[in-house]
Short mmCIF file of C-alpha atoms in Angstrom, two decimals:
data_model
loop_
_atom_site.label_atom_id
_atom_site.label_comp_id
_atom_site.label_asym_id
_atom_site.label_seq_id
_atom_site.Cartn_x
_atom_site.Cartn_y
_atom_site.Cartn_z
CA MET P 6 2.09 -10.37 1.56
CA LEU P 7 -0.31 -7.87 0.03
CA VAL P 8 1.18 -5.35 -2.40
CA LEU P 9 -0.93 -2.25 -3.06
CA PHE P 10 -0.55 -0.40 -6.35
CA THR P 11 -2.09 2.82 -7.60
CA SER P 12 -1.84 1.79 -11.26
CA ASN P 13 -3.24 -1.26 -13.07
CA ARG P 14 -0.51 -0.90 -15.66
CA MET P 15 2.25 -1.06 -13.04
CA LEU P 16 0.60 -4.06 -11.34
CA LYS P 17 0.52 -5.97 -14.63
CA GLU P 18 4.14 -5.09 -15.41
CA VAL P 19 5.29 -6.35 -12.00
CA HIS P 20 3.06 -9.44 -11.97
CA ALA P 21 4.77 -11.47 -14.71
CA GLY P 22 8.33 -10.97 -13.46
CA LEU P 23 7.39 -11.54 -9.84
CA LYS P 24 5.43 -14.69 -10.68
CA GLU P 25 8.41 -16.15 -12.50
CA MET P 26 10.91 -15.14 -9.82
CA LEU P 27 8.88 -16.28 -6.78
CA GLY P 28 7.45 -19.39 -8.42
CA SER P 29 10.84 -21.11 -8.14
CA PHE P 30 10.57 -20.68 -4.36
CA GLY P 31 7.06 -22.16 -4.24
CA ILE P 32 5.43 -18.77 -3.70
CA GLN P 33 2.22 -18.14 -5.61
CA VAL P 34 1.59 -14.66 -7.05
CA LEU P 35 -1.99 -13.48 -7.60
CA GLY P 36 -2.79 -10.26 -9.42
CA GLN P 37 -6.03 -8.28 -9.49
CA GLY P 38 -7.20 -8.05 -13.09
CA VAL P 39 -4.66 -10.69 -14.15
CA ASP P 40 -5.61 -13.89 -12.33
CA SER P 41 -9.12 -12.65 -11.57
CA SER P 42 -11.02 -9.39 -11.28
CA ASN P 43 -13.15 -10.78 -8.46
CA ARG P 44 -11.79 -9.32 -5.22
CA SER P 45 -13.53 -11.91 -3.00
CA LYS P 46 -12.19 -14.81 -5.07
CA LEU P 47 -8.63 -13.44 -4.99
CA THR P 48 -8.85 -12.84 -1.23
CA ARG P 49 -10.07 -16.42 -0.67
CA LEU P 50 -7.29 -17.87 -2.85
CA PHE P 51 -4.75 -15.75 -0.98
CA GLN P 52 -6.00 -16.84 2.44
CA ASN P 53 -5.98 -20.52 1.43
CA SER P 54 -2.42 -20.44 0.06
CA PRO P 55 0.40 -21.05 2.54
CA ALA P 56 2.90 -18.92 0.59
CA CYS P 57 1.34 -16.22 -1.53
CA VAL P 58 1.76 -12.63 -2.67
CA LEU P 59 -1.39 -10.75 -3.67
CA LEU P 60 -1.09 -7.71 -5.94
CA GLY P 61 -4.03 -5.31 -5.80
CA THR P 62 -5.10 -1.85 -6.88
CA SER P 63 -8.00 0.45 -6.08
CA SER P 64 -10.52 -1.81 -4.32
CA PHE P 65 -7.83 -3.55 -2.26
CA TRP P 66 -6.93 -0.30 -0.48
CA GLU P 67 -10.13 -0.61 1.57
CA GLY P 68 -12.76 -3.13 2.53
CA VAL P 69 -10.56 -6.23 2.34
CA ASP P 70 -10.51 -8.22 5.56
CA ILE P 71 -7.59 -10.65 5.97
CA PRO P 72 -7.10 -11.09 9.72
CA GLY P 73 -4.49 -13.24 11.43
CA GLU P 74 -1.47 -15.06 10.03
CA ALA P 75 -2.63 -15.01 6.39
CA LEU P 76 -1.33 -11.44 6.06
CA THR P 77 1.84 -10.38 7.87
CA CYS P 78 3.38 -8.01 5.36
CA LEU P 79 1.92 -5.10 3.41
CA ALA P 80 3.81 -3.24 0.69
CA ILE P 81 2.73 0.16 -0.59
CA VAL P 82 4.33 0.85 -3.96
CA ARG P 83 3.25 4.48 -4.42
CA LEU P 84 1.41 7.00 -2.29
CA PRO P 85 -2.28 6.86 -3.26
CA PHE P 86 -2.84 10.28 -4.82
CA GLN P 87 -5.83 10.63 -7.11
CA PRO P 88 -5.01 11.55 -10.71
CA PRO P 89 -5.10 15.35 -11.07
CA ASN P 90 -7.00 15.05 -14.37
CA HIS P 91 -9.95 13.22 -12.76
CA PRO P 92 -13.04 15.43 -13.38
CA LEU P 93 -14.04 15.60 -9.70
CA VAL P 94 -10.47 16.46 -8.64
CA GLU P 95 -10.28 19.12 -11.36
CA ALA P 96 -13.52 20.74 -10.18
CA LYS P 97 -12.47 20.76 -6.52
CA THR P 98 -9.03 22.09 -7.48
CA GLU P 99 -10.57 25.00 -9.38
CA ASN P 100 -12.82 25.80 -6.42
CA LEU P 101 -9.85 25.88 -4.03
CA LYS P 102 -7.80 28.02 -6.42
CA LYS P 103 -10.64 30.56 -6.59
CA ARG P 104 -10.44 30.78 -2.79
CA ASN P 105 -6.64 31.28 -2.98
CA LEU P 106 -5.96 27.93 -1.29
CA ASN P 107 -3.30 25.39 -2.24
CA PRO P 108 -5.22 22.48 -3.83
CA PHE P 109 -2.37 20.05 -3.33
CA MET P 110 -2.10 20.64 0.42
CA LYS P 111 -5.82 21.19 1.03
CA LEU P 112 -7.22 18.42 -1.19
CA SER P 113 -4.68 16.00 -2.65
CA VAL P 114 -2.57 15.35 0.45
CA PRO P 115 -5.48 14.90 2.91
CA GLN P 116 -7.31 12.53 0.52
CA ALA P 117 -4.14 10.51 -0.09
CA VAL P 118 -3.41 10.31 3.66
CA ILE P 119 -6.89 8.88 4.30
CA ARG P 120 -6.39 6.29 1.55
CA PHE P 121 -2.92 5.51 2.93
CA LYS P 122 -4.40 4.85 6.38
CA GLN P 123 -7.03 2.62 4.78
CA GLY P 124 -4.20 0.68 3.15
CA PHE P 125 -2.54 0.24 6.54
CA GLY P 126 -5.83 -1.10 7.86
CA ARG P 127 -5.52 -4.12 5.57
CA LEU P 128 -2.71 -5.44 7.77
CA VAL P 129 -4.08 -4.90 11.25
CA ARG P 130 -7.68 -6.13 11.46
CA THR P 131 -7.80 -7.46 15.06
CA ALA P 132 -6.08 -6.58 18.35
CA SER P 133 -3.72 -9.56 17.97
CA ASP P 134 -2.71 -8.84 14.35
CA LYS P 135 0.81 -7.64 13.70
CA GLY P 136 3.04 -7.25 10.72
CA ILE P 137 5.37 -5.20 8.62
CA VAL P 138 4.54 -2.39 6.20
CA ILE P 139 7.05 -1.57 3.49
CA ILE P 140 6.62 1.79 1.76
CA TYR P 141 8.57 1.98 -1.48
CA ASP P 142 7.61 5.57 -2.28
CA THR P 143 10.46 7.73 -1.00
CA ARG P 144 8.25 10.83 -0.99
CA VAL P 145 7.31 9.92 2.60
CA ILE P 146 10.83 10.96 3.63
CA ASP P 147 11.96 13.18 0.73
CA THR P 148 9.14 15.75 0.82
CA THR P 149 7.73 18.17 3.34
CA TYR P 150 4.28 16.59 3.03
CA GLY P 151 5.63 13.08 3.65
CA LYS P 152 5.38 13.59 7.42
CA TYR P 153 1.57 13.68 7.16
CA PHE P 154 1.63 10.11 5.84
CA LEU P 155 4.11 8.86 8.43
CA TYR P 156 2.33 10.54 11.36
CA SER P 157 -0.96 8.98 10.26
CA ALA P 158 0.51 5.47 10.34
CA PRO P 159 -0.48 3.32 13.31
CA GLY P 160 2.13 1.20 14.98
CA PRO P 161 5.02 1.51 17.31
CA LYS P 162 8.04 1.90 15.05
CA ILE P 163 9.06 3.41 11.74
CA GLU P 164 12.46 2.51 10.31
CA HIS P 165 14.16 3.82 7.18
CA MET P 166 16.63 1.56 5.40
CA SER P 167 18.01 0.58 2.04
CA THR P 168 16.64 -2.41 0.16
CA ASN P 169 19.67 -4.59 0.96
CA GLN P 170 19.04 -4.08 4.70
CA LEU P 171 15.35 -4.95 4.41
CA VAL P 172 15.36 -8.76 4.31
CA PRO P 173 17.79 -9.21 7.27
CA ARG P 174 15.73 -6.72 9.32
CA ILE P 175 12.45 -8.48 8.49
CA LYS P 176 13.98 -11.85 9.45
CA GLN P 177 15.17 -10.33 12.72
CA TRP P 178 11.77 -8.78 13.46
CA MET P 179 9.89 -11.98 12.59
CA GLY P 180 12.21 -13.97 14.86
CA GLU P 181 11.65 -11.51 17.73
CA ASN P 182 7.86 -11.73 17.36
CA ARG P 183 7.61 -15.51 17.20
CA ALA P 184 8.97 -15.93 20.71
#
């Protein structure tokens, strides 16, 4: 499983608890900036571990190639919006405001949708790859702009469920796809 974060702070907060909890099940947890800052090294360790969860931020949203069985589940913790106080975002926002355009809908949402699609691309790298994407950010269903994210997602089926329904559904789906 690859878990994509938008915040280094959140990744580090989750890492320790997850490592302790999953370690008792023989599942290794690797965190970008915690276990190593070298993306290639972390990817190699992940691919060579039979049971592993890799936590990544910025650079793991794109350019990471983990084809085949090594990666069958991707989790997106938060939608990948750029911080509004980033100097480049601020400048573009001002420009759009001067033209009486909505910076959020014209800049922030389209950029985040592209990044979101790049995140999805981590899971499906070849024609035979398949897997599950879990999106924890409820804005994809709670907001009017959420549909742009969902419509951009490749794949045959989108399901919405509570956390307690998730594990049984994943087990069911994995069983269906092993046959």
